[in-house]
Structure formats: C-alpha cells, structure tokens
PDB file of C-alpha atoms in Angstrom:
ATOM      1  CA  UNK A   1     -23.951 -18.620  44.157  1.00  0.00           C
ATOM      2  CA  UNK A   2     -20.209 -18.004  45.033  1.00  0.00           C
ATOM      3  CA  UNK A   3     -19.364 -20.275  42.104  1.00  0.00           C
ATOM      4  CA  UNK A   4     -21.105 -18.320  39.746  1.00  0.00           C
ATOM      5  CA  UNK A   5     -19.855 -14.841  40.983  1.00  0.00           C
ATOM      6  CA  UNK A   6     -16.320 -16.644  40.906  1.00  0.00           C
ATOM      7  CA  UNK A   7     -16.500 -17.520  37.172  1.00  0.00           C
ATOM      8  CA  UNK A   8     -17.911 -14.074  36.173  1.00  0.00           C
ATOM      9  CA  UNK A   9     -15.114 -12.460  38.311  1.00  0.00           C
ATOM     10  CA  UNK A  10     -13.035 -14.930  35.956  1.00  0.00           C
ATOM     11  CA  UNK A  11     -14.335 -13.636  32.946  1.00  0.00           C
ATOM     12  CA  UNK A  12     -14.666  -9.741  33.690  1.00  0.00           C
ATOM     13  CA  UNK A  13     -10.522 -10.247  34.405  1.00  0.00           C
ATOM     14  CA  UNK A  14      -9.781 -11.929  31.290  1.00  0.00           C
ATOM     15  CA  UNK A  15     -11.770  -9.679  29.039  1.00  0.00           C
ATOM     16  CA  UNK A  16     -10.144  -6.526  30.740  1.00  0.00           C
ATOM     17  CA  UNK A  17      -6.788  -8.036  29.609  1.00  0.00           C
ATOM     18  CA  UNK A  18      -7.569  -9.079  26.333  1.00  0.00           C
ATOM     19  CA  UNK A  19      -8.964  -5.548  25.439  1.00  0.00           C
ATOM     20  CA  UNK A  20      -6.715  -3.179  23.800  1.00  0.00           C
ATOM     21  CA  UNK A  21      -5.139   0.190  24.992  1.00  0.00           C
ATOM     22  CA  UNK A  22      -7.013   3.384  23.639  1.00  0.00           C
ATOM     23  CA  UNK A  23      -4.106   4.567  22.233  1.00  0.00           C
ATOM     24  CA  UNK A  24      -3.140   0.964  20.533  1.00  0.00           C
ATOM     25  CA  UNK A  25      -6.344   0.887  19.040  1.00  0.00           C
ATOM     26  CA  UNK A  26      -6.265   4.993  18.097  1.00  0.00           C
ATOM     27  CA  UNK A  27      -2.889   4.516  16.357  1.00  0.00           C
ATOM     28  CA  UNK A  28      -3.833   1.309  15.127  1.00  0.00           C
ATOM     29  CA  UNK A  29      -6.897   3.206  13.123  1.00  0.00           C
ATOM     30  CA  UNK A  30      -5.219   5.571  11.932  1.00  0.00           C
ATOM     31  CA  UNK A  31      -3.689   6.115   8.331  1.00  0.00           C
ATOM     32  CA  UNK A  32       0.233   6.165   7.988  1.00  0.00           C
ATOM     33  CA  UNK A  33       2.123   9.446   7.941  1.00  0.00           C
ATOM     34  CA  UNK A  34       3.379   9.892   4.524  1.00  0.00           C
ATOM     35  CA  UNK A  35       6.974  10.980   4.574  1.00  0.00           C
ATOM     36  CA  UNK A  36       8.513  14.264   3.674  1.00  0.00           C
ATOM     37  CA  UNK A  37       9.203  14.329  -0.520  1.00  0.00           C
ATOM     38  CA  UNK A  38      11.909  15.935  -3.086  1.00  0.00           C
ATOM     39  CA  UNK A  39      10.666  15.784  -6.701  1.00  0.00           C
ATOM     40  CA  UNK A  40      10.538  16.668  -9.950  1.00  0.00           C
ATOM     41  CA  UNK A  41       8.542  17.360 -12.503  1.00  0.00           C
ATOM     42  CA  UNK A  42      10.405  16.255 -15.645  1.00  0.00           C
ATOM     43  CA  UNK A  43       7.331  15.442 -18.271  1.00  0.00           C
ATOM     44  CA  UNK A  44       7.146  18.916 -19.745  1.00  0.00           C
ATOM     45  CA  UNK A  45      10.720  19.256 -20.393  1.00  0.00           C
ATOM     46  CA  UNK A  46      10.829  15.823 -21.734  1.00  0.00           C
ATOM     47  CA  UNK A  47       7.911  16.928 -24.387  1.00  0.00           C
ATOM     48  CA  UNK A  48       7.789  20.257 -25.155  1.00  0.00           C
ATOM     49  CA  UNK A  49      11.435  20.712 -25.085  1.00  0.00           C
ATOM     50  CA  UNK A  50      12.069  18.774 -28.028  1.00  0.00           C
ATOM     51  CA  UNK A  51       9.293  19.791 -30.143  1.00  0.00           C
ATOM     52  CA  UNK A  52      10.958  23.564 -29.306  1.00  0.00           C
ATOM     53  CA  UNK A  53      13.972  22.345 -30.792  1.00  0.00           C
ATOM     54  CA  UNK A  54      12.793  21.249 -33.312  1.00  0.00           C
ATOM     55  CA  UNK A  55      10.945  24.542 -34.490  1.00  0.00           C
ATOM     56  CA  UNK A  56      14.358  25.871 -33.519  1.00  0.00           C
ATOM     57  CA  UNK A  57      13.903  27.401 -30.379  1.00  0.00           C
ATOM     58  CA  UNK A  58      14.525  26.911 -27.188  1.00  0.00           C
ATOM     59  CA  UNK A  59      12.299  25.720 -24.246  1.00  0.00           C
ATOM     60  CA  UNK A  60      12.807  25.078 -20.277  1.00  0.00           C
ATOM     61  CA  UNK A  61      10.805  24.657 -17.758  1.00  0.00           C
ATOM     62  CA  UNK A  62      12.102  21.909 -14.667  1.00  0.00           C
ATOM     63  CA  UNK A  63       9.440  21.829 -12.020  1.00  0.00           C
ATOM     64  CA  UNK A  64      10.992  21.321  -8.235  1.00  0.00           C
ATOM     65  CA  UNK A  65       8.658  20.640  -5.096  1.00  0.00           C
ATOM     66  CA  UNK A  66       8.864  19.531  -1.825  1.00  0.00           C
ATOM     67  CA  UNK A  67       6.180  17.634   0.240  1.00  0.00           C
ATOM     68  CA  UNK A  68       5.781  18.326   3.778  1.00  0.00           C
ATOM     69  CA  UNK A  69       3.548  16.134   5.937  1.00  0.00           C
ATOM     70  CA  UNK A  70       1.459  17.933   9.068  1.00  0.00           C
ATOM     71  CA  UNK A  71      -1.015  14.743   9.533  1.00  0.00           C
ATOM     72  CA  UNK A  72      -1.939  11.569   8.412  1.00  0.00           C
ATOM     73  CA  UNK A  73      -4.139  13.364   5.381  1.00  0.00           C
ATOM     74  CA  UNK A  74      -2.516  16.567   4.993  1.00  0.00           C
ATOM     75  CA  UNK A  75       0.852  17.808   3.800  1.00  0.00           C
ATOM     76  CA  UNK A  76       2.282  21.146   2.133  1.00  0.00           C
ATOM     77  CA  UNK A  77       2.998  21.232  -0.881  1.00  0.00           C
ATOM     78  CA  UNK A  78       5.697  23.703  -2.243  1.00  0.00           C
ATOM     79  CA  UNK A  79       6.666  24.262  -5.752  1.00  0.00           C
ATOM     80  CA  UNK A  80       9.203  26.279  -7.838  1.00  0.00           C
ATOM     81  CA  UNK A  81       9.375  26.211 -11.328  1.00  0.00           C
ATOM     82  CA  UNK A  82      11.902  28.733 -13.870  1.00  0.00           C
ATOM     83  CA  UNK A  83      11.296  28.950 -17.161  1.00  0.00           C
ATOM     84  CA  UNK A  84      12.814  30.165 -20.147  1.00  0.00           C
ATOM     85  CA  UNK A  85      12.326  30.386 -23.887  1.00  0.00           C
ATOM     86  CA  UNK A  86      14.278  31.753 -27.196  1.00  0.00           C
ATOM     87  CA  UNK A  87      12.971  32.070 -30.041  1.00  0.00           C
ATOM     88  CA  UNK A  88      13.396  34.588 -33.216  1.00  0.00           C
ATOM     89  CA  UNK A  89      10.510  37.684 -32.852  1.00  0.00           C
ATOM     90  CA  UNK A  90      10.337  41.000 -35.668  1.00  0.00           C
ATOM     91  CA  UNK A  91      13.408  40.311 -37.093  1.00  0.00           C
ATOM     92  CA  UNK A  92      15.722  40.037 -34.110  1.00  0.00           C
ATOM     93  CA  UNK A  93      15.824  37.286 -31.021  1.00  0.00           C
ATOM     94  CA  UNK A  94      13.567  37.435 -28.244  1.00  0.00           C
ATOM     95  CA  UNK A  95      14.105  35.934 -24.768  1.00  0.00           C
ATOM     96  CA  UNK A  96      11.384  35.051 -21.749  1.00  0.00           C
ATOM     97  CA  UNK A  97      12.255  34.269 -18.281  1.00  0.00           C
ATOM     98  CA  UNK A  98       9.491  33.289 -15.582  1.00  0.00           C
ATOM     99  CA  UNK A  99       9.730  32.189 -11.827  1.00  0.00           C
ATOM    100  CA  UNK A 100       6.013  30.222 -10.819  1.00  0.00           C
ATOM    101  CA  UNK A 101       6.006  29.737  -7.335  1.00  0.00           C
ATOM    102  CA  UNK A 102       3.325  27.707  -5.918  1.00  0.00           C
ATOM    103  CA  UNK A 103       1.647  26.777  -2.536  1.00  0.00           C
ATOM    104  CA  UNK A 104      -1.180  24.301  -1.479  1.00  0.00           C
ATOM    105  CA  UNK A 105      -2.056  21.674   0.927  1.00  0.00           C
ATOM    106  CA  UNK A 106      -2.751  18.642  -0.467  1.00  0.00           C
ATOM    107  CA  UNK A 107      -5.494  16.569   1.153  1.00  0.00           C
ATOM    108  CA  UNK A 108      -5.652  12.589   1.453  1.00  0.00           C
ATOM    109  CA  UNK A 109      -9.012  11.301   0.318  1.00  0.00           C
ATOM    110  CA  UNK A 110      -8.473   7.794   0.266  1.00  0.00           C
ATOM    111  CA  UNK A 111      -5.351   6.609   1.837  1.00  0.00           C
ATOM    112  CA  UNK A 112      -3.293   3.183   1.316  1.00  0.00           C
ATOM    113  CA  UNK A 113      -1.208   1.486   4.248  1.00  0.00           C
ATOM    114  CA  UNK A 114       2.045   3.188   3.150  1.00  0.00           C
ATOM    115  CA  UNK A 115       1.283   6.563   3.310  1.00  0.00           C
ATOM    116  CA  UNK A 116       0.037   7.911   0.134  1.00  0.00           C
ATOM    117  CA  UNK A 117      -3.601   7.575  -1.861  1.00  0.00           C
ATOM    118  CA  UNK A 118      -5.988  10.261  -3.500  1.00  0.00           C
ATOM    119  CA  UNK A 119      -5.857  13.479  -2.882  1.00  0.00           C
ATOM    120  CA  UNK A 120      -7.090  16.810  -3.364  1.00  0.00           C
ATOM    121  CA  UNK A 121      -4.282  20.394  -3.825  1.00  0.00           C
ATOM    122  CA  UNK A 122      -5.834  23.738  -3.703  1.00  0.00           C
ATOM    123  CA  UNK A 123      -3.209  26.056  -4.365  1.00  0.00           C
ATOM    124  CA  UNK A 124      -2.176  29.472  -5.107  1.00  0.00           C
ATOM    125  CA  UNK A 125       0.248  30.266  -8.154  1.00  0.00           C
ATOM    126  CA  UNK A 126       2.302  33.321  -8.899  1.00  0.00           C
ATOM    127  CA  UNK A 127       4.015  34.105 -11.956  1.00  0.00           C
ATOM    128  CA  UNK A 128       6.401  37.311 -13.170  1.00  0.00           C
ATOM    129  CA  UNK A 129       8.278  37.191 -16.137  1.00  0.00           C
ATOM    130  CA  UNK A 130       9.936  39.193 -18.316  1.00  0.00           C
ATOM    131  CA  UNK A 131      10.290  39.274 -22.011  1.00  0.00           C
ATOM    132  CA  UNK A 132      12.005  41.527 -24.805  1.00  0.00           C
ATOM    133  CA  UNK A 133      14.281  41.251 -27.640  1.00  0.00           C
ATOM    134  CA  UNK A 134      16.916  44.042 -29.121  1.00  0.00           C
ATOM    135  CA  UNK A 135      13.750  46.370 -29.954  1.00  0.00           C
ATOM    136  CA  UNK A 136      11.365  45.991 -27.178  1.00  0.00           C
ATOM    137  CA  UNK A 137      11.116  44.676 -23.743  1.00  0.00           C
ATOM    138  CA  UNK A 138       7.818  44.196 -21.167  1.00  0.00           C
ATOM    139  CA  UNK A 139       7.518  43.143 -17.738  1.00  0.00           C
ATOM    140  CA  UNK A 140       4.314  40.940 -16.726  1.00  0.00           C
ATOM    141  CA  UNK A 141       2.655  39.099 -13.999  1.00  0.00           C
ATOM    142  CA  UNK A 142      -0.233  36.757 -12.709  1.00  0.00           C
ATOM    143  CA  UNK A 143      -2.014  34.964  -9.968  1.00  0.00           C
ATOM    144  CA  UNK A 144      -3.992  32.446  -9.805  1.00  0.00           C
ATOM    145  CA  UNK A 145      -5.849  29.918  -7.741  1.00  0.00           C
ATOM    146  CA  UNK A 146      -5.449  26.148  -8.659  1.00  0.00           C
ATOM    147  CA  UNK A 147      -6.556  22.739  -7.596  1.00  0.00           C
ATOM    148  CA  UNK A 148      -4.971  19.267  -8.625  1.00  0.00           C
ATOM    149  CA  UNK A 149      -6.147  15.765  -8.261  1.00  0.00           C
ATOM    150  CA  UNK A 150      -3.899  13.194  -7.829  1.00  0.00           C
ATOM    151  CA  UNK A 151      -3.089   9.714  -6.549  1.00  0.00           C
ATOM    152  CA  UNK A 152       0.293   9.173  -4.427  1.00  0.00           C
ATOM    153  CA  UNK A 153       2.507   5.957  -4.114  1.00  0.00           C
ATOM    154  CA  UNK A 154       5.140   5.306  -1.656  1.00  0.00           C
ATOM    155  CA  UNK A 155       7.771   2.528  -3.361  1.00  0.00           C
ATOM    156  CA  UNK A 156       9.993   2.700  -0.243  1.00  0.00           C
ATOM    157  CA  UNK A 157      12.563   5.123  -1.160  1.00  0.00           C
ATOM    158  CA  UNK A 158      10.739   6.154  -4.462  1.00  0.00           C
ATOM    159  CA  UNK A 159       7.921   9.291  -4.295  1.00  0.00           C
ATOM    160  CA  UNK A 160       5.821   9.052  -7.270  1.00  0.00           C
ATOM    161  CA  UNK A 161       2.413  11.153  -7.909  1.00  0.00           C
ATOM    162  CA  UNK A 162       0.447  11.398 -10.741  1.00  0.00           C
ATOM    163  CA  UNK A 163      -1.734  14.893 -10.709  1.00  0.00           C
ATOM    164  CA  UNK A 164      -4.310  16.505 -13.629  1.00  0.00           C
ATOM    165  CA  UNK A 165      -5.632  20.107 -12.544  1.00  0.00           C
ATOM    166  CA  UNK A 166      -5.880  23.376 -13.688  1.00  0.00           C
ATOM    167  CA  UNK A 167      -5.747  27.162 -12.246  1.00  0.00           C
ATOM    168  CA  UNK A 168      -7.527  30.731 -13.007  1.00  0.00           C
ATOM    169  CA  UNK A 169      -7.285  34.154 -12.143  1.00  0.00           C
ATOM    170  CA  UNK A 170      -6.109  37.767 -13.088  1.00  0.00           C
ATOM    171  CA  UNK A 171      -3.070  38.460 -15.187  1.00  0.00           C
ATOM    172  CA  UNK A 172      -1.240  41.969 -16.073  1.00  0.00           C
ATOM    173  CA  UNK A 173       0.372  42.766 -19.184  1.00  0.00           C
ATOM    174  CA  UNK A 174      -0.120  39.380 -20.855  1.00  0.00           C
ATOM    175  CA  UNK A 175       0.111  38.753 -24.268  1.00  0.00           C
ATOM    176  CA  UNK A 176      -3.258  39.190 -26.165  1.00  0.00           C
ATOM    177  CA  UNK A 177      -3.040  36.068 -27.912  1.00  0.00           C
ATOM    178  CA  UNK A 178      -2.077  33.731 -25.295  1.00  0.00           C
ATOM    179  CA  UNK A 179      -4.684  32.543 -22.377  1.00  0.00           C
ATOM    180  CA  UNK A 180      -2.027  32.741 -19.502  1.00  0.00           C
ATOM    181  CA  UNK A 181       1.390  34.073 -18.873  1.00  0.00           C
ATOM    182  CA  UNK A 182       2.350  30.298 -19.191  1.00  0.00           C
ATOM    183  CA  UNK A 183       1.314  29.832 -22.446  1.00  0.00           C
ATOM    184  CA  UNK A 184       2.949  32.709 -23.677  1.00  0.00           C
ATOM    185  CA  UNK A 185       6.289  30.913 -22.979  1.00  0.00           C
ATOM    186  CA  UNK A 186       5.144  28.318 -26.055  1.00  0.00           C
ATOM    187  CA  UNK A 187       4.131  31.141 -28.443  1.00  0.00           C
ATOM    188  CA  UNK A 188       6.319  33.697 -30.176  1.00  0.00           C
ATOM    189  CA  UNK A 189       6.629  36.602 -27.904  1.00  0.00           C
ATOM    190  CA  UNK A 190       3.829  39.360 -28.930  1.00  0.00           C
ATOM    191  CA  UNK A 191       4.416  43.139 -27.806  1.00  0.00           C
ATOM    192  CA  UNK A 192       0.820  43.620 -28.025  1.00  0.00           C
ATOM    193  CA  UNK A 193      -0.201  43.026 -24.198  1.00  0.00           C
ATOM    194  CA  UNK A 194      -2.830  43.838 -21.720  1.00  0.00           C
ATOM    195  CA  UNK A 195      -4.880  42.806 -18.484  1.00  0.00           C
ATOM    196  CA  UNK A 196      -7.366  40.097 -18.349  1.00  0.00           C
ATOM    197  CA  UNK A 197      -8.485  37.124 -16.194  1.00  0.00           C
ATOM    198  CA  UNK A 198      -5.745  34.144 -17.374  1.00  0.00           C
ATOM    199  CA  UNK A 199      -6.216  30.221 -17.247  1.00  0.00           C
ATOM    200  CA  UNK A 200      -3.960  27.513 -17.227  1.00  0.00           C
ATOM    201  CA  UNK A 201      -3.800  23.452 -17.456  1.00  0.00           C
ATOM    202  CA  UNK A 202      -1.564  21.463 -15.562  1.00  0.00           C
ATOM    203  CA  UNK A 203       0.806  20.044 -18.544  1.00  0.00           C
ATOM    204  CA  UNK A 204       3.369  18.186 -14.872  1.00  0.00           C
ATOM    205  CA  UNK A 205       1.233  15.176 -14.873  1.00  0.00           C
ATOM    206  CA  UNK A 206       4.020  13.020 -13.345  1.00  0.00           C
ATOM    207  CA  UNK A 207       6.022  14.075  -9.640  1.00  0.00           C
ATOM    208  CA  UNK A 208       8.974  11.817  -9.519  1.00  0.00           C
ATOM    209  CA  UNK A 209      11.435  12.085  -6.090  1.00  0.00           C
ATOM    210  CA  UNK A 210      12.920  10.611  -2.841  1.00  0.00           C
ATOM    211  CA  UNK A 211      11.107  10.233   0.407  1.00  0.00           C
ATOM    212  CA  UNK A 212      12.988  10.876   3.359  1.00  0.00           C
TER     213      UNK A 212
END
C-alpha cells in the first residue's frame, strides 16, 4: 500500500511540474500584436494621374494612414487624403480642392503568426471641398459610412494591406452628375449642384508603409 501511494505521490509531482503556467499557456494562445503602421496609398495616383494628364488636366490624390494597434484583433485606423484637380470648365480654368478624413477600427478575422490576417474596417468618411473657376465658385460637403475588407502582411519592416470596400451616405451641394463628392474630382466641374444621398468605391486597393 505505501508503495503504491509513493508512486502516485511520484506522479501527481511530476505532472504538476510539467504543466504549464496560466499565463504561458494564455499568451501562448493568443494571436500576435500587430505593430503600429505608416502608409500610403499610392495606386490611385499611379492610375488616374496619368490618364488626367493625358486628357490634359491635372489629378492628385496621395492617401496617408496610420495603424494603431489596441489588441491582438483590433487597431485604429486613421486616414487623410487631399485632393486636387485642374481642368478647363465654360471657357475659363476650374480648380477643386478636397480634404477626406477617415476613421475606423479595423477588426482581425483570421490572424497569421506575425501579426496581420483578414480583417474587417467600418469607418466613417468626411469630405469638404471647394471648387470654382474665374466665373463661379461653390463650397460642398459629405459624410459617409464605409466598410473595407482586407488581408494584412507583416514582411518585417514592410506593412502591406490589400483592401476592396465601399461607403454611402448624405452629400450637400454635389454635383448633379457625379454619384459622390469624390467622383466629382474625375469629372469636369458642373455648377449645377444639389443634395442627395452619395456613394463611393474604394479605388486605394493597395496600403504600402513601415511598421514600427
């Protein structure tokens, strides 16, 4: 009898050893933290920029964001984005400047073991702009909710996301021919304007940066 209590005294020792720590096997489960991100959005410009010039006129738009991680599966996501076109309007050159500013938290679906994976950005976009040439000038703005899909990758250094989505909601003074404010930058600017509910496509379908 005292043998057999010995040996399972034995074994109830060695099995407390071998098993883990809670927290070892807590962090162990758990996804990486993705690190905090600088990018760009560069495709647009790289497209559409060209094509402007070669209608001769003039189109900008460069994309900045900034990732900021809260969890394993959820970060910030904050984006600024000028724009500006030129183009030739009723006889006399027209200019449009825009400022989208966007918010969202982006939410890892499936994650990979360095931080990044599928996820899911609900966001909130605003837009004012301003357009006018020697004749005319008109003041307009929108907001809108949004939600991306996109799949991360962490190459070390290297921040690289590839996102489709789109975004709708109200928009004031915006060109009757256009669907958006957006839009309106790749059309000829159009005096006739007025209210209406506005939708857009995301045309940044690549996020190029640094991770820090």
């Amino acid at each position: 009898m005292k043998r057999i209590l010995v040996v399972v005294a034995v074994f109830l020792a060695a099995t407390a050893e071998a098993q883990p720590e809670p927290d070892a096997v807590r962090m162990s489960s758990e996804a990486p933290r993705p690190a905090p991100a600088l990018w760009v959005a560069p495709l647009f410009s790289l497209t559409l920029t060209p094509f402007a010039a070669s209608q001769g006129a003039t189109l900008l738009m460069v994309p900045v964001g900034v990732n900021l991680p809260v969890s394993a599966t959820r970060e910030w996501v904050l984006e600024l984005a000028p724009l500006f076109s030129h183009s030739r309007c009723e006889e006399a050159a027209c200019s449009a400047f825009g400022l989208s500013l966007s918010a969202g938290m982006a939410w890892t679906l499936l994650s990979n073991d360095k931080g990044g994976g599928l996820f899911l950005q609900p966001k909130l976009v605003g837009l004012p702009s301003w357009v006018g040439g020697i004749r005319w000038k008109a003041a307009g703005a929108q907001l809108s909710l949004g939600l991306d899909v996109g799949y991360r990758l962490n190459l070390g250094p290297v921040f690289l996301a590839f996102v489709v989505g789109g975004s709708a909601g109200r928009g004031w003074n915006v060109p009757r021919n256009s669907s958006s404010l957006y839009t309106s930058f790749l059309d000829i600017p159009a005096l006739h304007r007025t209210n209406k509910w506005v939708w857009d496509v995301n045309l940044n379908l690549v996020r190029i940066g640094a991770n820090f």
